[in-house]
mmCIF file of C-alpha atoms in Angstrom:
data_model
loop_
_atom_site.group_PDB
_atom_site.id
_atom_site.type_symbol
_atom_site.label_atom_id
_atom_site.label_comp_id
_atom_site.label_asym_id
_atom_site.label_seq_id
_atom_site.Cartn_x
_atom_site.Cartn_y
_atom_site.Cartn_z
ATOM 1 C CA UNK A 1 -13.363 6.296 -14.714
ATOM 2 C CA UNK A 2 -9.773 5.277 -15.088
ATOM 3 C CA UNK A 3 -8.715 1.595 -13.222
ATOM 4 C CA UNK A 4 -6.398 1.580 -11.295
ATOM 5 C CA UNK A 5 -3.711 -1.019 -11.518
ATOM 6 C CA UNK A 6 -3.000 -3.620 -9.412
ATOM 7 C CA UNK A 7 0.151 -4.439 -7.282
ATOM 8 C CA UNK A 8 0.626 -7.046 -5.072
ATOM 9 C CA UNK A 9 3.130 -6.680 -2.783
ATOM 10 C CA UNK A 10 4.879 -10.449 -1.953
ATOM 11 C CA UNK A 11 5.078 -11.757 1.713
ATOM 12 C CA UNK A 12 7.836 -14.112 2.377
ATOM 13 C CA UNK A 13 8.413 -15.383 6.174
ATOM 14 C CA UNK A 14 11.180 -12.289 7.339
ATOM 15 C CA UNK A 15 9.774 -10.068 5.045
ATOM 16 C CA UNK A 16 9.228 -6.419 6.895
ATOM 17 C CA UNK A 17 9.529 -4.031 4.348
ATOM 18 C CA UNK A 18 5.924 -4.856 2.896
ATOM 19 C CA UNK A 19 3.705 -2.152 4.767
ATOM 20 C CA UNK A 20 5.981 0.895 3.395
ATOM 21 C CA UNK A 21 6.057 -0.433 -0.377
ATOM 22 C CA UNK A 22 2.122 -0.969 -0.376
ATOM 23 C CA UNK A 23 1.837 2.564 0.978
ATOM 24 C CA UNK A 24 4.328 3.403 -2.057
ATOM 25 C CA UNK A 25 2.691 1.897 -4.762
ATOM 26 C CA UNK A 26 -1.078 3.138 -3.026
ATOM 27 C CA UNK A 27 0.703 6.769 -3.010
ATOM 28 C CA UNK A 28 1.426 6.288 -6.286
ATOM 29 C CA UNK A 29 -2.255 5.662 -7.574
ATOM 30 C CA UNK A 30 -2.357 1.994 -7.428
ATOM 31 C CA UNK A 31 -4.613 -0.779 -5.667
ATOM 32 C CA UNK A 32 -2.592 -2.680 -3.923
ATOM 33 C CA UNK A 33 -2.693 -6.358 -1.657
ATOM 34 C CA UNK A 34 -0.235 -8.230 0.491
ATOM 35 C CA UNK A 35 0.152 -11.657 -0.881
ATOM 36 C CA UNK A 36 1.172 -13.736 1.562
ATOM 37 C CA UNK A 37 3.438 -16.773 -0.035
ATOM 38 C CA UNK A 38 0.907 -19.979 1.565
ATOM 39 C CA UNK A 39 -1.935 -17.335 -0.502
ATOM 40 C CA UNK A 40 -0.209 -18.873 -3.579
ATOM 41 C CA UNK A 41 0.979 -22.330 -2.713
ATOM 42 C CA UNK A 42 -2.715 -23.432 -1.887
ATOM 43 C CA UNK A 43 -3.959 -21.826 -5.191
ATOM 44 C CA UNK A 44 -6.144 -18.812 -3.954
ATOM 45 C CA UNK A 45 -3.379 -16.256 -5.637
ATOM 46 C CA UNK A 46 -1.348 -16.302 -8.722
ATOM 47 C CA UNK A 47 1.637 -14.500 -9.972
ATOM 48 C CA UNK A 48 -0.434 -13.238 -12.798
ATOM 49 C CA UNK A 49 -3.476 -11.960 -11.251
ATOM 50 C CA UNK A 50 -2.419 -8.345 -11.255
ATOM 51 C CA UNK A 51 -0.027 -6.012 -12.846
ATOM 52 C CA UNK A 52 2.845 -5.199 -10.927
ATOM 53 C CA UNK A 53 4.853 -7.462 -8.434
ATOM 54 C CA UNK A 54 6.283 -6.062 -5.258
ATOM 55 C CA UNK A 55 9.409 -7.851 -3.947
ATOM 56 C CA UNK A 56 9.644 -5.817 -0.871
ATOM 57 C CA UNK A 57 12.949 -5.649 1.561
ATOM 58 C CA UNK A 58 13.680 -7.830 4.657
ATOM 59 C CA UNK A 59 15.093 -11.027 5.782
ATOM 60 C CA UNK A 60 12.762 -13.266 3.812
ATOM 61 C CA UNK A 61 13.710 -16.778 5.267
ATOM 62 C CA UNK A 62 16.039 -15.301 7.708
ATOM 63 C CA UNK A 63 18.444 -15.289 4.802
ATOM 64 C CA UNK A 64 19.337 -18.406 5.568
ATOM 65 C CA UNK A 65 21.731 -19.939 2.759
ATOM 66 C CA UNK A 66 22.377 -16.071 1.536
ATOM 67 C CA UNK A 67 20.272 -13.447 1.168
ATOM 68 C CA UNK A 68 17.125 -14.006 -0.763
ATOM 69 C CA UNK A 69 17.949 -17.619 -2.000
ATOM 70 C CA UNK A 70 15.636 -19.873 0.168
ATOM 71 C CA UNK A 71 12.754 -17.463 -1.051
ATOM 72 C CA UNK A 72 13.936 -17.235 -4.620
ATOM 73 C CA UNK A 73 14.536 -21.718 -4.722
ATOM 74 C CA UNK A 74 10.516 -21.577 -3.236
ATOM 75 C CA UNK A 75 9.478 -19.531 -6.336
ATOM 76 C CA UNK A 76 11.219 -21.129 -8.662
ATOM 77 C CA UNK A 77 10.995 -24.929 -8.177
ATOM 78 C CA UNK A 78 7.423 -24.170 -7.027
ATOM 79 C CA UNK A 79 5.785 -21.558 -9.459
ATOM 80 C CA UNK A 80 8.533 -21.304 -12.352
ATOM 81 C CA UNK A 81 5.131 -21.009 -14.769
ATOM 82 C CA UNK A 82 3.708 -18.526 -13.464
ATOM 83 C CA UNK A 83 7.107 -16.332 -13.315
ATOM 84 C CA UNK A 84 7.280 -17.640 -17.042
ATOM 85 C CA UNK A 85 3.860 -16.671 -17.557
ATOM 86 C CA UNK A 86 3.979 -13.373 -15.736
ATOM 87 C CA UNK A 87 6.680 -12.346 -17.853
ATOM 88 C CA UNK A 88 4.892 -12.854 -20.678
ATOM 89 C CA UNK A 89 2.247 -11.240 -20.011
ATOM 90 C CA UNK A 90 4.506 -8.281 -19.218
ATOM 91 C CA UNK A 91 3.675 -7.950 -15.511
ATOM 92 C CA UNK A 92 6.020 -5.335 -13.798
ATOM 93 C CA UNK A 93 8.230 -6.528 -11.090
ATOM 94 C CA UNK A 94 10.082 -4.161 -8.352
ATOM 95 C CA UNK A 95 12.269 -5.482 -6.527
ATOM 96 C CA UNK A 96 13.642 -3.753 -3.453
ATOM 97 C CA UNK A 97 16.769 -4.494 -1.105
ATOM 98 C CA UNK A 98 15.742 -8.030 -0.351
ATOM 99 C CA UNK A 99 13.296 -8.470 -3.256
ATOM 100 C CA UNK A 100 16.511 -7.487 -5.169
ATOM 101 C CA UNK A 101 18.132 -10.233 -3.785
ATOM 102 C CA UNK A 102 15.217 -12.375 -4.586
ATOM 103 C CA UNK A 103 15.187 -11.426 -8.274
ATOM 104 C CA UNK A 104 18.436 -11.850 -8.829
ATOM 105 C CA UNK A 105 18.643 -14.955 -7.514
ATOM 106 C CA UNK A 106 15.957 -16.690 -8.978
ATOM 107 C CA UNK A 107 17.675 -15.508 -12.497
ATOM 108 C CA UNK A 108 15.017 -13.010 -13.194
ATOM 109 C CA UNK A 109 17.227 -10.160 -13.176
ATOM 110 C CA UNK A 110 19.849 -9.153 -14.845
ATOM 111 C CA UNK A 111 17.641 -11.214 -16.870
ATOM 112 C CA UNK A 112 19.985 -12.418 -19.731
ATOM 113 C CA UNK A 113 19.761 -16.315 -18.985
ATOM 114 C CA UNK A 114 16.517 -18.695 -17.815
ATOM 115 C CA UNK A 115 14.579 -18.035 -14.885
ATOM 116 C CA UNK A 116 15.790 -20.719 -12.226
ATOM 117 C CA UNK A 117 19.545 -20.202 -13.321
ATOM 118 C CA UNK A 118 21.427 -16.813 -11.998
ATOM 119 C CA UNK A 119 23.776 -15.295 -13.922
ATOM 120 C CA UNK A 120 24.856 -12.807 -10.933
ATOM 121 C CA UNK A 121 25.156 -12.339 -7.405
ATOM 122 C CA UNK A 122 24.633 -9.639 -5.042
ATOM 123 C CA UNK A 123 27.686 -10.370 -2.681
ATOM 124 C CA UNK A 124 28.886 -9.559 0.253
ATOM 125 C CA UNK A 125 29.718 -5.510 1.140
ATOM 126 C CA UNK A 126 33.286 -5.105 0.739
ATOM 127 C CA UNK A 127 33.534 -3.794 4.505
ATOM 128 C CA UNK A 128 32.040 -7.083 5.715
ATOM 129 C CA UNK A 129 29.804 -5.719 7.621
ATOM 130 C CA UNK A 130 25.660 -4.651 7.648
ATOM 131 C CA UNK A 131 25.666 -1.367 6.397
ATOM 132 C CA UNK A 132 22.588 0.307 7.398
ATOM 133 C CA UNK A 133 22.792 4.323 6.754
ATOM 134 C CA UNK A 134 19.959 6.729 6.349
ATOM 135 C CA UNK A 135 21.457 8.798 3.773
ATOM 136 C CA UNK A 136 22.702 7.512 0.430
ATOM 137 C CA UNK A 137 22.960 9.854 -2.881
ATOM 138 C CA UNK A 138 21.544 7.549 -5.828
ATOM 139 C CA UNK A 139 21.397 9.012 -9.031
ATOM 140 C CA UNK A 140 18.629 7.357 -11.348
ATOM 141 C CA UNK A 141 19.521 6.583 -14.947
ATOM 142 C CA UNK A 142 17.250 5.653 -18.224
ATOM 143 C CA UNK A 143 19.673 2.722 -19.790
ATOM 144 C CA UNK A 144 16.735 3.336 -22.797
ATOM 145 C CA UNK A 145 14.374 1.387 -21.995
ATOM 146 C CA UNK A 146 13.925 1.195 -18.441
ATOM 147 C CA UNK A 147 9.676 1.867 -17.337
ATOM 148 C CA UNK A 148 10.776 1.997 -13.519
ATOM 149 C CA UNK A 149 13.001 5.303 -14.594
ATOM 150 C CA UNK A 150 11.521 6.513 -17.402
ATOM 151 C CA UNK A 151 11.582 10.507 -17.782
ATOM 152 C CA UNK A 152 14.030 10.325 -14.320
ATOM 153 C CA UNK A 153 17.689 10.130 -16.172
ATOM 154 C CA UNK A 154 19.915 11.651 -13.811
ATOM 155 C CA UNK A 155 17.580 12.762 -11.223
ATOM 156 C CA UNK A 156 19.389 12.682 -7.684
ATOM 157 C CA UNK A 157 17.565 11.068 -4.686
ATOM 158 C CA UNK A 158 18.834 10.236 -0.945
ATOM 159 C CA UNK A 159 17.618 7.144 -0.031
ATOM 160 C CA UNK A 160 18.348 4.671 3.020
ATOM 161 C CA UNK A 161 20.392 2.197 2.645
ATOM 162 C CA UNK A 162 20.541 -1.096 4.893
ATOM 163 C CA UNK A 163 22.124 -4.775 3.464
ATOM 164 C CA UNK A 164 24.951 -6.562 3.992
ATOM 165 C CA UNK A 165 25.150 -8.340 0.776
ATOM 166 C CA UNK A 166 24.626 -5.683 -2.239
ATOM 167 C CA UNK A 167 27.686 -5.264 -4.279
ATOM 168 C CA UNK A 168 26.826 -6.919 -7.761
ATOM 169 C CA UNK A 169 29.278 -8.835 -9.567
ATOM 170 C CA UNK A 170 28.707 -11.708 -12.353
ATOM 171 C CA UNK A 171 30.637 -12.304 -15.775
ATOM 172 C CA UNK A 172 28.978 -9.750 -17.884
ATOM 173 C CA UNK A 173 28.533 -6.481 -16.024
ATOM 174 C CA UNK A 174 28.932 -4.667 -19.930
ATOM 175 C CA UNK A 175 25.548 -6.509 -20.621
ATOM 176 C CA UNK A 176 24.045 -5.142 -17.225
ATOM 177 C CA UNK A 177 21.263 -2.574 -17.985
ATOM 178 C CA UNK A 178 22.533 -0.105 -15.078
ATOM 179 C CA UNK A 179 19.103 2.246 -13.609
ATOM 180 C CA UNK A 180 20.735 3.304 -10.550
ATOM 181 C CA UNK A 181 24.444 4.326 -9.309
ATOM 182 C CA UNK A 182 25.967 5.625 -6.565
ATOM 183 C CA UNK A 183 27.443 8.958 -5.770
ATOM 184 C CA UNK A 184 27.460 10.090 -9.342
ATOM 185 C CA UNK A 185 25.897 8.795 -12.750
ATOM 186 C CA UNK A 186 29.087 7.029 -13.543
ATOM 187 C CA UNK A 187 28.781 5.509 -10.265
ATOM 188 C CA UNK A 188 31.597 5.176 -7.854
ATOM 189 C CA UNK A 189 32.672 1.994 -5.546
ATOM 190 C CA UNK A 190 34.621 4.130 -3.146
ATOM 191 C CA UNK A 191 33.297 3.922 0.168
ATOM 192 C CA UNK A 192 31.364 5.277 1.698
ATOM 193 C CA UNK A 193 30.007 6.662 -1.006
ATOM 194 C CA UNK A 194 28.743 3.211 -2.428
ATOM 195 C CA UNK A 195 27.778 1.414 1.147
ATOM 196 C CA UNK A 196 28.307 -1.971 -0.599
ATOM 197 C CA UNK A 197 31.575 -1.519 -3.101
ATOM 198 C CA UNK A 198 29.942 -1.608 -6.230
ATOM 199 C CA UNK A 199 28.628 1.276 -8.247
ATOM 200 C CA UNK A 200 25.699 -0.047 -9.149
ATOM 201 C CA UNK A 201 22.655 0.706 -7.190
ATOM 202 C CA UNK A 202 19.902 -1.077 -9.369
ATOM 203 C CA UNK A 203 19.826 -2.806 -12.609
ATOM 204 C CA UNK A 204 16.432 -3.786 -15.215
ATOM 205 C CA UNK A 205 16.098 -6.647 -17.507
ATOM 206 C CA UNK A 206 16.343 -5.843 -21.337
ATOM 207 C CA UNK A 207 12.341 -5.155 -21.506
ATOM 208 C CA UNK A 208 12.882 -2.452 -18.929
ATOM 209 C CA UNK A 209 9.748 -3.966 -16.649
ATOM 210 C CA UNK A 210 11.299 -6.003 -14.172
ATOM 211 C CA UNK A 211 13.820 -3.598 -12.188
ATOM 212 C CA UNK A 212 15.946 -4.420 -8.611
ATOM 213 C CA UNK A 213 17.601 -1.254 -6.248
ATOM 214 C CA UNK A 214 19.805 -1.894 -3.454
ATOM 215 C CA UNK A 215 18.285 1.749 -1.854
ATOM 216 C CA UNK A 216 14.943 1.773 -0.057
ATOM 217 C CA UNK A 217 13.094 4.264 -2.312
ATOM 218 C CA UNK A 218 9.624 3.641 -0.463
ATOM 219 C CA UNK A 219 11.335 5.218 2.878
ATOM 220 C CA UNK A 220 11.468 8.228 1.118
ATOM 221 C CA UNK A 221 7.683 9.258 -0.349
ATOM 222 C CA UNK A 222 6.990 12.141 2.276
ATOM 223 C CA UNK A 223 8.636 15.184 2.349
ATOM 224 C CA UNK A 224 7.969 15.724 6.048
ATOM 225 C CA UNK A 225 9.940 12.314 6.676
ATOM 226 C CA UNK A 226 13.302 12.317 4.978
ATOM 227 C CA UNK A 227 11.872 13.172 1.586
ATOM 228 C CA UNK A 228 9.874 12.187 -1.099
ATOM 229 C CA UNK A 229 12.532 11.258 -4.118
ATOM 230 C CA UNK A 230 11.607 7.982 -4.324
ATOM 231 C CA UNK A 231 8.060 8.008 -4.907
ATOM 232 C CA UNK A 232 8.620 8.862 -8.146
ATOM 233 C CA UNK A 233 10.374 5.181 -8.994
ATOM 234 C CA UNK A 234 6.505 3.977 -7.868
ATOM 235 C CA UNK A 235 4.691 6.790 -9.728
ATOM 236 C CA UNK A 236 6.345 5.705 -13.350
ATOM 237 C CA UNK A 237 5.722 2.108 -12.475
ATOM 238 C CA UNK A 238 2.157 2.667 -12.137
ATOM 239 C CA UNK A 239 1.952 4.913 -14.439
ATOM 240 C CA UNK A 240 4.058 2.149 -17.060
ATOM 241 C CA UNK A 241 0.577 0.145 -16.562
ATOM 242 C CA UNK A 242 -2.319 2.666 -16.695
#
């Protein structure tokens, strides 16, 4: 009998996404535990006690400071080994809306500098505003390498959108490995077409295993409830790990 991977799915305080990803990633054949953030800062959880990471979406901290920081300062000056580690032992990491936020900001994604030191920022929308629609057309790309999108290249999927800070800028977008776009594969950052000003939906790190979307793809796994496009983003994670 096959095992099935593990996923834990990270609880930050604010976090309220967590409940649809672990459905997502149990959906999508894996075994799967909310990790509450005190779990691993008295030692009964590690970052590298399973196989995939869950950064799910919210307001982990409140935002306070920006969106994601506080969360992504506890991980790092707290558990920057085990990140380290986890990396190298090529745990998968999903990061979703806030868990984006979270990734980026700890410098794990776009992932071409030292964990702890960002080398981009999901900024504010361009309308200054929370966008929060439930119908979004992201197309999903393979930049070559990518595990989260693997056999999906150019596959369309309407997904829910809701941040106010998700346009991605930094100094070397022509290094960013792009997974996800809006409107189109080239992407577009014409409103309201992108919800945030950027084209880019979702970017992964050059070894294609940790991976951050704007779009909620875990609100759309059921057909009978807005559509089930997204599961597949969870199905070739899981399936990445088997």
């Amino acid at each position: 009998m096959t095992t099935k991977p593990t996923v834990c799915v990270l609880w930050f305080p604010g976090t309220n996404c967590h409940q649809e990803m672990k459905r997502a990633f149990e959906m999508a054949g894996a075994n799967v535990q909310i990790v509450l953030l005190q779990e691993i800062i008295n030692g009964r959880r590690t970052l590298t006690d399973c196989d995939i990471i869950g950064f799910p979406g919210g307001f982990s901290f409140g935002d306070h400071f920006g969106s994601g920081r506080v969360a992504a300062f506890d991980l790092v000056s707290r558990f920057a080994d085990q990140l380290r580690a986890a990396r190298e032992k090529h745990v998968l990491m999903l990061g979703v809306c806030n868990g984006f936020q979270i990734l980026v900001a700890a410098g794990l994604l776009p992932g071409d500098g030292e964990i702890g030191t960002p080398t981009a920022l999901l900024d504010a929308n361009l309308s200054a505003r929370f966008e929060h629609w439930s119908e979004t057309k992201v197309v999903l790309r393979d930049p070559g390498n990518s595990l989260w999108t693997r056999g999906l290249d150019g596959r369309e999927v309407i997904m829910p959108v809701a941040h106010a800070e998700g346009r991605l800028v930094g100094p070397t977008p022509e290094r960013w490995r792009v997974m996800a776009t809006y409107g189109t594969p080239e992407g577009t950052a014409d409103y309201p077409a992108s919800p945030n000003g950027s084209p880019i939906a979702g970017i992964c790190d050059a070894s294609g295993e940790v991976c951050g979307l704007m779009p909620h793809p875990e609100r759309r796994i059921n057909a009978l409830h807005g559509g089930d496009g997204g599961l597949a983003i969870f199905e070739a994670g899981v399936n990445a790990v088997r």
